[in-house]
Coordinates of N, CA and C in Angstrom, one line a residue:
Chain A
D280 N 133.4 31.1 132.1 CA 134.7 32.1 132.6 C 135.6 31.5 133.4
A281 N 137.0 31.3 133.6 CA 137.3 30.8 134.8 C 137.2 31.6 135.9
G282 N 137.0 31.1 137.3 CA 136.6 31.9 138.3 C 138.0 32.8 138.8
I283 N 138.4 34.0 138.4 CA 139.6 34.8 138.8 C 138.8 36.2 139.0
T284 N 139.4 36.5 140.6 CA 139.2 38.1 140.7 C 140.4 38.4 141.0
Q285 N 140.4 39.9 140.7 CA 141.4 40.7 141.4 C 140.9 42.0 142.1
S286 N 141.8 42.0 142.8 CA 141.5 43.5 143.9 C 142.5 43.9 144.7
P287 N 142.1 45.3 144.5 CA 141.3 46.5 143.7 C 141.3 46.2 142.4
R288 N 140.3 46.6 141.8 CA 140.6 46.7 140.2 C 141.4 48.2 139.9
H289 N 140.8 49.1 140.4 CA 141.8 50.3 140.3 C 142.4 50.8 141.5
K290 N 144.0 51.4 141.7 CA 144.3 52.0 142.4 C 145.1 52.8 141.9
V291 N 145.1 54.2 143.3 CA 145.8 55.3 142.9 C 146.9 55.5 144.1
T292 N 147.9 55.9 143.7 CA 148.8 55.8 145.0 C 150.3 56.4 145.0
E293 N 150.8 56.7 146.1 CA 151.8 57.6 146.0 C 153.2 57.2 146.0
T294 N 154.2 57.9 145.7 CA 155.4 57.0 145.8 C 156.0 56.9 146.9
G295 N 156.4 55.7 147.3 CA 156.9 55.2 148.7 C 155.9 54.2 149.5
T296 N 155.0 54.4 149.0 CA 153.9 53.9 149.8 C 153.7 52.3 149.7
P297 N 153.9 51.4 150.4 CA 153.2 49.9 150.2 C 152.1 49.7 149.6
V298 N 152.0 48.6 148.7 CA 150.8 48.4 147.8 C 150.6 46.8 148.0
T299 N 149.5 46.3 148.0 CA 149.1 44.8 147.5 C 148.2 44.2 146.9
L300 N 148.3 43.8 145.7 CA 147.1 43.5 144.9 C 146.9 42.0 145.3
R301 N 145.8 41.5 145.3 CA 145.2 40.2 145.8 C 144.7 39.5 144.1
C302 N 144.9 38.3 144.0 CA 144.5 37.6 143.2 C 143.9 36.3 143.8
H303 N 142.3 36.0 143.5 CA 141.9 35.1 143.9 C 141.3 34.0 142.9
Q304 N 141.4 33.0 143.1 CA 140.4 31.5 142.2 C 140.0 30.7 142.8
T305 N 139.1 30.3 142.0 CA 138.0 29.2 142.5 C 138.2 27.8 141.9
E306 N 139.3 27.8 140.8 CA 139.6 26.6 140.1 C 140.2 25.5 140.8
N307 N 141.3 25.8 141.8 CA 141.9 24.9 142.3 C 142.9 24.6 141.4
H308 N 143.3 25.2 140.7 CA 144.5 25.5 139.8 C 145.7 25.6 140.5
R309 N 147.0 24.6 140.0 CA 147.9 24.9 141.0 C 149.1 26.0 140.4
Y310 N 148.8 26.5 139.3 CA 149.8 27.4 138.9 C 149.0 28.6 138.9
M311 N 149.7 29.7 139.7 CA 149.1 31.0 139.3 C 150.7 32.1 139.1
Y312 N 149.9 33.2 138.4 CA 150.9 34.2 137.8 C 150.7 35.6 138.0
W313 N 151.4 36.4 138.2 CA 151.4 38.0 138.1 C 152.3 38.4 137.0
Y314 N 151.4 39.1 136.0 CA 152.1 40.0 135.0 C 151.5 41.3 134.9
R315 N 152.4 42.2 134.4 CA 152.3 43.3 134.5 C 152.0 43.9 132.6
Q316 N 151.4 44.9 132.4 CA 151.0 45.1 130.7 C 151.2 46.6 130.3
D317 N 152.4 47.1 129.8 CA 152.5 48.7 129.4 C 152.7 48.4 127.8
P318 N 151.9 49.6 127.4 CA 152.5 49.8 125.7 C 153.8 49.8 125.6
G319 N 153.8 49.0 124.2 CA 155.3 49.4 123.8 C 156.1 47.8 124.5
H320 N 155.4 47.0 125.4 CA 156.2 45.9 126.2 C 155.4 44.9 126.2
G321 N 154.0 45.1 125.8 CA 153.4 43.7 126.1 C 153.2 43.3 127.3
L322 N 152.7 41.7 127.6 CA 152.7 41.5 129.1 C 154.4 41.1 129.3
R323 N 154.2 40.8 130.5 CA 156.0 40.6 131.3 C 155.7 40.0 132.3
L324 N 156.2 38.8 132.6 CA 156.0 38.1 134.0 C 156.6 38.5 135.1
I325 N 156.3 39.2 136.1 CA 156.8 39.5 137.2 C 157.3 38.1 137.9
H326 N 156.3 37.3 139.1 CA 156.8 36.4 139.6 C 155.3 35.4 139.0
Y327 N 155.6 33.9 139.8 CA 155.0 32.6 139.6 C 154.7 31.9 140.3
S328 N 153.8 31.3 140.9 CA 154.0 30.1 141.9 C 153.6 28.6 141.4
Y329 N 154.1 27.8 141.6 CA 153.7 26.3 141.2 C 153.4 25.3 142.4
G330 N 152.4 26.3 143.3 CA 152.2 25.4 144.8 C 152.0 26.5 145.7
V331 N 151.6 25.9 146.8 CA 151.6 26.9 148.3 C 152.8 27.0 148.7
K332 N 152.8 28.3 149.0 CA 154.7 28.6 149.6 C 155.7 28.4 148.2
D333 N 155.3 28.0 147.4 CA 156.6 27.8 146.2 C 156.1 28.6 144.9
T334 N 157.4 30.0 145.2 CA 157.0 30.9 144.3 C 158.5 30.9 143.4
D335 N 158.5 31.4 142.2 CA 159.8 32.0 141.6 C 160.0 33.3 140.8
K336 N 160.9 33.8 140.6 CA 161.0 35.5 139.9 C 160.6 35.1 138.6
G337 N 160.1 35.8 137.9 CA 160.2 36.5 136.3 C 161.0 37.2 135.8
E338 N 160.4 37.4 134.6 CA 161.3 38.6 133.6 C 161.6 39.4 134.4
V339 N 160.5 40.1 135.0 CA 160.8 41.8 136.1 C 160.2 42.1 137.4
S340 N 161.0 40.9 137.7 CA 160.7 41.1 139.5 C 161.1 42.1 140.3
D341 N 162.1 42.6 139.9 CA 162.9 43.5 140.9 C 161.7 44.7 141.7
G342 N 161.7 44.8 142.7 CA 160.6 45.9 143.3 C 159.3 45.0 144.1
Y343 N 159.4 43.9 143.4 CA 158.1 43.2 143.5 C 158.4 41.8 144.7
S344 N 157.1 41.5 145.2 CA 157.4 40.0 146.0 C 155.9 39.4 146.1
V345 N 156.0 38.2 146.6 CA 154.5 37.6 146.2 C 154.7 36.6 147.4
S346 N 153.2 36.1 147.6 CA 152.9 35.2 148.7 C 151.9 34.5 148.0
R347 N 151.9 33.2 148.7 CA 150.9 32.1 148.4 C 150.6 31.4 149.2
S348 N 149.8 31.7 150.6 CA 149.6 30.8 151.6 C 148.4 29.9 151.6
K349 N 147.9 30.3 150.6 CA 146.9 29.1 150.3 C 146.3 28.9 148.7
T350 N 145.9 27.8 148.1 CA 146.1 27.4 146.8 C 145.3 28.6 145.8
E351 N 144.2 29.5 146.6 CA 143.4 30.1 146.1 C 143.7 31.4 145.8
D352 N 144.8 31.9 146.4 CA 145.0 33.4 146.7 C 146.8 33.7 146.3
F353 N 146.9 34.3 145.5 CA 148.2 34.8 145.4 C 148.5 36.5 145.4
L354 N 149.0 37.0 146.2 CA 149.3 38.2 146.5 C 150.7 38.6 146.3
L355 N 150.4 39.9 145.7 CA 151.6 41.0 145.0 C 151.6 41.8 145.7
T356 N 152.9 42.2 146.2 CA 153.1 43.3 147.3 C 154.5 44.0 146.3
L357 N 154.2 45.3 146.0 CA 155.0 46.4 146.0 C 155.4 47.1 147.2
E358 N 156.7 46.8 147.5 CA 157.2 47.3 149.3 C 157.1 48.5 149.4
S359 N 157.4 49.5 148.1 CA 157.8 51.1 148.2 C 157.6 51.5 146.7
A360 N 156.1 51.7 146.1 CA 155.7 52.0 145.1 C 156.7 53.2 144.6
T361 N 156.8 52.9 143.1 CA 157.5 53.8 142.1 C 156.8 54.2 140.9
S362 N 157.2 55.3 140.7 CA 156.4 55.9 139.2 C 156.4 54.8 137.8
S363 N 157.8 53.8 138.2 CA 157.6 53.5 136.8 C 156.6 51.8 137.3
Q364 N 156.4 51.8 138.4 CA 155.4 50.5 138.3 C 154.3 51.0 138.2
T365 N 153.5 52.2 137.6 CA 152.4 52.2 137.1 C 152.1 51.4 136.1
S366 N 151.2 50.6 136.1 CA 151.0 49.9 134.9 C 149.3 48.9 135.2
V367 N 149.2 48.2 134.3 CA 148.2 47.3 134.7 C 148.3 45.7 135.2
Y368 N 147.9 45.6 136.0 CA 148.7 44.1 136.6 C 147.4 42.7 136.0
F369 N 148.0 41.8 135.7 CA 147.1 40.7 135.3 C 147.8 39.7 136.0
C370 N 146.6 38.6 136.8 CA 146.9 37.6 137.6 C 146.2 36.5 136.2
A371 N 147.3 35.7 136.4 CA 146.5 34.1 135.8 C 146.4 32.8 136.4
I372 N 145.6 31.9 136.1 CA 145.9 30.8 137.0 C 146.1 29.6 135.6
S373 N 146.7 28.7 135.5 CA 146.8 27.3 134.5 C 147.0 26.2 135.8
Q374 N 146.8 24.5 135.0 CA 146.1 23.6 136.0 C 147.5 22.9 135.7
S375 N 147.9 22.5 134.6 CA 149.1 21.7 134.5 C 150.8 22.1 134.6
G376 N 151.2 23.2 133.6 CA 151.9 23.7 133.1 C 152.7 23.3 132.1
S377 N 151.6 22.0 131.1 CA 152.1 21.3 130.3 C 152.1 22.0 128.8
S378 N 152.9 21.8 128.0 CA 153.0 22.8 126.6 C 151.6 23.0 126.4
T379 N 150.9 22.8 126.5 CA 149.1 22.9 126.1 C 148.4 23.3 127.0
D380 N 149.1 23.8 128.1 CA 148.2 24.2 129.1 C 148.0 25.4 129.0
T381 N 146.8 25.9 129.1 CA 145.8 26.9 129.0 C 145.9 28.1 130.3
Q382 N 146.5 29.2 130.2 CA 146.4 30.3 131.0 C 145.2 31.3 131.1
Y383 N 144.6 31.2 132.1 CA 143.1 32.1 132.3 C 143.5 33.3 133.0
F384 N 143.2 34.4 132.3 CA 143.6 35.4 132.8 C 142.3 36.3 133.9
G385 N 142.7 36.9 134.9 CA 141.8 37.9 135.6 C 141.5 39.0 134.6
P386 N 140.9 40.1 135.2 CA 140.4 41.2 134.8 C 141.2 42.2 134.7
G387 N 142.2 42.3 135.7 CA 143.3 42.9 136.1 C 142.8 44.2 136.7
T388 N 144.3 44.9 137.1 CA 144.0 46.0 138.3 C 145.1 47.2 137.5
R389 N 144.1 47.9 137.6 CA 145.0 49.4 136.8 C 145.7 50.2 138.1
L390 N 147.0 50.4 138.1 CA 147.5 50.8 139.6 C 148.1 52.0 138.8
T391 N 148.1 52.9 139.6 CA 148.6 54.3 139.1 C 149.5 54.8 140.4
V392 N 150.6 55.2 140.0 CA 151.6 55.4 141.3 C 152.0 56.6 141.2
L393 N 151.9 58.2 141.9 CA 152.2 59.6 141.4 C 153.0 59.7 142.2
Chain B
T373 N 167.2 34.9 127.2 CA 165.8 35.4 127.2 C 165.2 35.0 125.9
Q374 N 163.8 34.2 126.1 CA 163.4 34.3 124.5 C 162.4 35.4 124.2
L375 N 162.4 35.6 122.9 CA 161.8 37.0 122.2 C 161.0 36.6 121.1
L376 N 160.0 37.2 121.4 CA 158.9 37.4 119.9 C 158.5 38.5 119.4
E377 N 159.1 38.9 118.9 CA 158.8 39.8 117.3 C 157.3 39.8 116.8
Q378 N 156.5 40.2 117.0 CA 155.0 40.8 116.9 C 155.1 41.7 115.3
S379 N 154.2 41.4 114.4 CA 154.3 42.3 113.1 C 152.8 42.2 112.7
P380 N 152.1 43.2 112.0 CA 152.7 44.6 112.5 C 151.8 44.8 114.1
Q381 N 152.7 45.9 114.4 CA 152.2 46.6 115.9 C 150.7 47.1 115.8
F382 N 150.3 47.8 114.7 CA 149.1 48.2 114.3 C 148.2 48.1 112.8
L383 N 147.2 47.8 113.1 CA 146.7 47.3 111.8 C 145.0 47.8 111.6
S384 N 144.7 48.8 110.6 CA 143.4 49.4 110.2 C 142.8 48.7 109.1
I385 N 141.7 48.2 109.0 CA 141.4 47.6 107.5 C 139.7 47.9 107.8
Q386 N 139.9 47.8 106.2 CA 137.9 47.8 106.2 C 137.4 46.3 106.0
E387 N 136.2 46.5 106.7 CA 135.6 45.1 106.9 C 135.3 44.2 105.5
G388 N 135.8 43.0 105.4 CA 135.6 42.3 104.4 C 137.2 42.0 104.0
E389 N 138.1 43.1 104.4 CA 139.3 42.7 103.9 C 140.0 41.2 104.5
N390 N 141.2 40.6 103.9 CA 142.2 40.1 104.5 C 143.2 40.6 105.5
L391 N 143.5 39.8 106.5 CA 145.2 40.2 106.9 C 145.7 39.4 107.7
T392 N 146.9 39.3 107.9 CA 147.8 38.3 108.5 C 148.6 39.0 109.6
V393 N 148.9 38.5 110.6 CA 150.0 38.8 111.6 C 150.8 38.0 112.0
Y394 N 151.7 38.2 112.1 CA 153.4 37.8 112.4 C 153.9 37.3 113.4
C395 N 154.5 36.3 114.0 CA 155.2 36.0 114.9 C 156.3 35.2 115.2
N396 N 157.3 35.9 115.3 CA 158.8 35.6 114.9 C 160.0 35.8 116.0
S397 N 160.7 34.7 115.9 CA 161.7 34.1 117.0 C 162.9 33.6 116.7
S398 N 163.5 34.0 117.3 CA 165.1 32.9 117.0 C 165.3 31.7 117.9
S399 N 164.0 31.7 118.5 CA 164.3 30.5 119.5 C 163.4 29.5 119.1
V400 N 163.2 28.1 119.8 CA 162.8 27.1 119.4 C 161.2 27.2 120.6
F401 N 160.2 26.9 120.1 CA 159.1 26.9 121.2 C 158.3 25.3 121.0
S402 N 158.1 24.9 122.2 CA 157.4 23.8 122.3 C 155.8 23.8 122.1
S403 N 155.6 25.2 121.9 CA 154.1 25.5 121.7 C 153.8 26.9 121.4
L404 N 153.1 27.4 120.8 CA 152.7 28.7 120.7 C 151.4 28.9 121.1
Q405 N 151.1 30.2 121.4 CA 149.4 30.2 121.5 C 149.2 31.6 121.2
W406 N 148.1 31.7 120.6 CA 147.5 33.1 120.2 C 146.2 33.4 121.3
Y407 N 146.3 34.5 121.6 CA 145.4 35.3 122.3 C 144.8 36.5 122.0
R408 N 143.5 36.6 122.1 CA 142.7 37.9 122.3 C 142.3 38.8 123.1
Q409 N 142.5 40.0 123.0 CA 142.6 41.0 124.6 C 141.2 42.0 124.1
E410 N 140.6 42.2 124.7 CA 139.1 43.6 124.7 C 139.8 44.0 125.2
P411 N 139.6 45.6 125.5 CA 139.8 46.8 126.0 C 139.0 46.8 127.5
G412 N 140.3 46.7 128.9 CA 139.6 46.0 130.0 C 139.3 45.2 130.3
E413 N 139.6 44.4 129.7 CA 139.7 42.9 129.7 C 141.2 42.1 130.3
G414 N 141.4 41.1 130.5 CA 142.5 39.9 130.5 C 142.3 39.7 128.9
P415 N 143.4 38.9 128.3 CA 143.5 38.0 127.2 C 142.9 37.0 127.5
V416 N 142.3 36.4 126.3 CA 141.7 35.0 126.6 C 142.0 34.2 125.2
L417 N 142.2 33.0 125.7 CA 143.1 32.0 124.6 C 142.0 32.0 123.3
L418 N 142.8 31.7 122.1 CA 142.3 31.6 120.6 C 142.9 30.0 120.2
V419 N 143.9 30.0 120.4 CA 144.2 28.3 119.9 C 145.9 28.0 120.4
T420 N 146.0 26.8 120.6 CA 147.6 26.2 121.1 C 148.0 25.6 119.2
V421 N 149.0 25.6 119.1 CA 149.8 25.0 118.1 C 150.8 24.5 118.9
V422 N 151.4 23.3 118.3 CA 152.5 22.3 119.1 C 153.3 21.6 117.8
T423 N 152.7 21.6 116.9 CA 153.9 20.5 116.0 C 154.1 21.7 114.8
G424 N 155.4 21.1 114.6 CA 156.0 22.3 113.3 C 155.1 21.9 112.1
G425 N 154.6 23.2 111.4 CA 153.7 22.7 110.1 C 152.3 22.7 110.8
E426 N 151.9 23.0 111.7 CA 150.7 22.6 112.0 C 149.6 23.7 111.7
V427 N 148.7 23.7 111.5 CA 147.2 24.8 110.7 C 146.4 24.6 111.3
K428 N 146.0 25.2 112.3 CA 144.3 25.1 112.7 C 143.6 26.4 112.6
K429 N 142.2 26.2 112.3 CA 141.2 26.9 111.7 C 140.4 27.3 113.2
L430 N 140.0 28.6 113.1 CA 139.0 28.8 114.0 C 138.3 29.6 113.1
K431 N 137.1 28.9 112.7 CA 136.1 30.0 111.7 C 137.3 30.4 110.6
R432 N 136.7 31.8 110.9 CA 137.3 32.6 109.6 C 139.0 33.2 110.3
L433 N 139.5 32.4 111.3 CA 141.1 32.6 111.6 C 141.5 31.6 111.2
T434 N 142.9 31.2 110.7 CA 143.4 30.5 110.4 C 145.1 31.1 111.1
F435 N 145.5 29.8 111.8 CA 146.9 29.4 112.5 C 147.9 28.7 112.1
Q436 N 149.0 29.0 112.2 CA 150.0 28.3 111.7 C 151.2 28.2 112.3
F437 N 151.8 27.1 112.4 CA 153.0 27.1 113.4 C 154.0 26.9 112.4
G438 N 155.5 27.4 112.6 CA 156.4 27.2 111.5 C 157.1 25.8 111.8
D439 N 157.3 25.6 110.4 CA 158.0 24.0 110.3 C 159.1 24.0 111.5
A440 N 159.8 24.8 111.9 CA 160.8 25.0 112.8 C 160.5 25.3 114.2
R441 N 159.0 25.7 114.4 CA 158.8 25.9 115.6 C 159.2 27.3 116.1
K442 N 159.6 28.2 115.4 CA 160.1 29.3 116.1 C 159.3 30.5 115.5
D443 N 158.1 30.6 114.5 CA 157.6 31.4 113.9 C 156.5 31.1 114.0
S444 N 155.0 31.6 113.4 CA 153.6 31.4 113.6 C 153.1 32.6 112.9
S445 N 151.7 32.4 112.3 CA 151.0 33.5 111.9 C 149.5 33.3 112.1
L446 N 148.8 34.0 112.1 CA 147.3 34.6 112.1 C 146.7 34.9 111.2
H447 N 146.2 34.6 110.2 CA 145.2 35.1 109.0 C 143.9 35.4 109.2
I448 N 143.3 36.2 109.1 CA 142.0 36.6 109.2 C 141.2 36.7 108.0
T449 N 140.5 35.8 107.4 CA 139.6 35.9 106.2 C 138.6 37.0 106.4
A450 N 137.9 38.0 105.5 CA 136.7 38.7 105.5 C 136.4 39.3 106.9
A451 N 137.5 39.9 107.2 CA 137.6 40.5 108.7 C 136.3 41.2 109.0
Q452 N 135.9 40.9 110.5 CA 134.5 41.4 110.4 C 134.6 42.6 112.0
P453 N 134.0 43.8 112.2 CA 134.1 44.6 113.4 C 134.5 43.7 114.6
G454 N 133.7 43.0 114.8 CA 133.8 42.0 116.3 C 135.1 41.6 116.2
D455 N 135.8 41.6 115.1 CA 137.4 41.1 115.4 C 138.3 41.8 115.9
T456 N 137.9 43.1 115.6 CA 138.8 44.5 116.4 C 139.3 43.8 118.1
G457 N 140.4 44.2 117.8 CA 140.9 43.8 119.7 C 142.5 43.7 119.5
L458 N 143.2 43.2 120.8 CA 144.7 43.2 120.4 C 145.0 41.7 120.5
Y459 N 145.8 41.2 119.2 CA 146.0 39.9 119.0 C 147.5 39.7 119.8
L460 N 147.8 38.8 121.0 CA 148.9 38.5 121.3 C 149.3 37.5 121.1
C461 N 150.5 37.1 120.9 CA 151.3 35.7 120.6 C 152.0 35.3 121.8
A462 N 152.4 34.2 122.2 CA 152.9 33.8 122.9 C 153.4 32.7 123.2
G463 N 154.6 32.3 123.3 CA 155.5 30.8 123.0 C 156.2 30.0 124.5
R464 N 155.8 29.3 124.1 CA 156.3 28.3 125.6 C 157.6 27.5 125.4
G465 N 158.7 27.3 126.6 CA 160.0 26.9 126.2 C 159.6 25.5 126.3
S466 N 160.9 24.9 126.5 CA 160.8 23.1 127.4 C 161.5 23.1 128.3
G467 N 161.4 22.0 128.8 CA 162.0 21.4 130.0 C 161.9 22.7 131.2
A468 N 162.6 22.7 132.1 CA 162.3 23.6 133.5 C 162.2 25.0 133.0
G469 N 160.8 25.2 133.6 CA 160.1 26.8 133.3 C 159.3 26.4 132.1
S470 N 159.0 25.4 131.7 CA 158.2 25.1 130.6 C 157.1 25.8 130.6
Y471 N 156.3 26.2 132.2 CA 155.4 26.4 132.3 C 154.9 28.0 132.1
Q472 N 156.1 28.6 131.6 CA 156.3 30.2 131.6 C 156.0 30.5 130.2
L473 N 155.2 31.5 129.8 CA 154.7 32.1 128.7 C 155.6 33.2 128.1
T474 N 156.2 33.2 127.5 CA 156.7 34.6 126.5 C 156.1 35.2 125.7
F475 N 155.5 36.5 125.9 CA 154.4 37.2 125.1 C 155.4 38.2 124.0
G476 N 154.7 38.2 122.8 CA 154.8 39.3 121.7 C 154.0 40.5 122.4
K477 N 154.7 41.7 121.8 CA 154.2 43.0 122.5 C 152.8 43.7 121.8
G478 N 152.2 42.4 120.9 CA 150.8 42.5 120.6 C 150.5 43.3 118.9
T479 N 149.5 42.9 118.4 CA 148.8 43.7 116.9 C 147.4 44.6 117.4
K480 N 147.6 45.6 117.1 CA 145.9 46.2 117.8 C 145.4 46.2 116.4
L481 N 144.4 45.4 116.5 CA 143.6 45.5 115.0 C 142.0 46.6 115.1
S482 N 142.1 47.0 114.2 CA 140.9 48.1 114.3 C 140.4 47.4 112.5
V483 N 138.9 46.8 113.0 CA 138.2 46.4 111.7 C 137.1 47.6 111.5
I484 N 137.3 48.8 110.5 CA 136.3 49.6 110.0 C 135.2 49.1 109.2
P485 N 133.6 49.5 109.9 CA 132.7 49.0 109.3 C 132.5 49.8 108.0

């Protein structure tokens, strides 16, 4: 298994509070991604990174920000959590971004916003 | 925005039956991948198809990429309870942003012993 960890694995928070999710990899892969998975919507890309300090928006980036100060860490921040951000969040990594590249997924973080 | 329509959304079959899951789009993809996800875990890659018309086999699973590279199918022969899970197709575009994957909504398969 690819060395990807996510923390925390579960979190319950209240509307309006800031939340930061962490993704850590030991594979030295260049690309990192944050997805959310919701019933009826599948996996949707929030933000991705193609190198240290190089990030870009995905399909559902509103209300989220990211940072990548080191190759191994990719942080996802909800500045002011809302109930619509209740979801399961997955981090993924990939090596080259080519058409045959494999994305390896972490175990996920289940976030509940009350 | 590229969309992938996956069908059926749910499938419950008896052990030993055959099944096919479909993934369709109006967009052309440079490659298409199939993932399987177990409850409480992240998706795991099963296969990548790149060439139009390509067929790949993984034991009892057969994957096909459409000639026009807009659609794909997953066929399982003699399904086993261990095949139970969520199957996701994901397409990769070309050019800038080709490292981004667009996922279908998934097919939840239950194989009853």
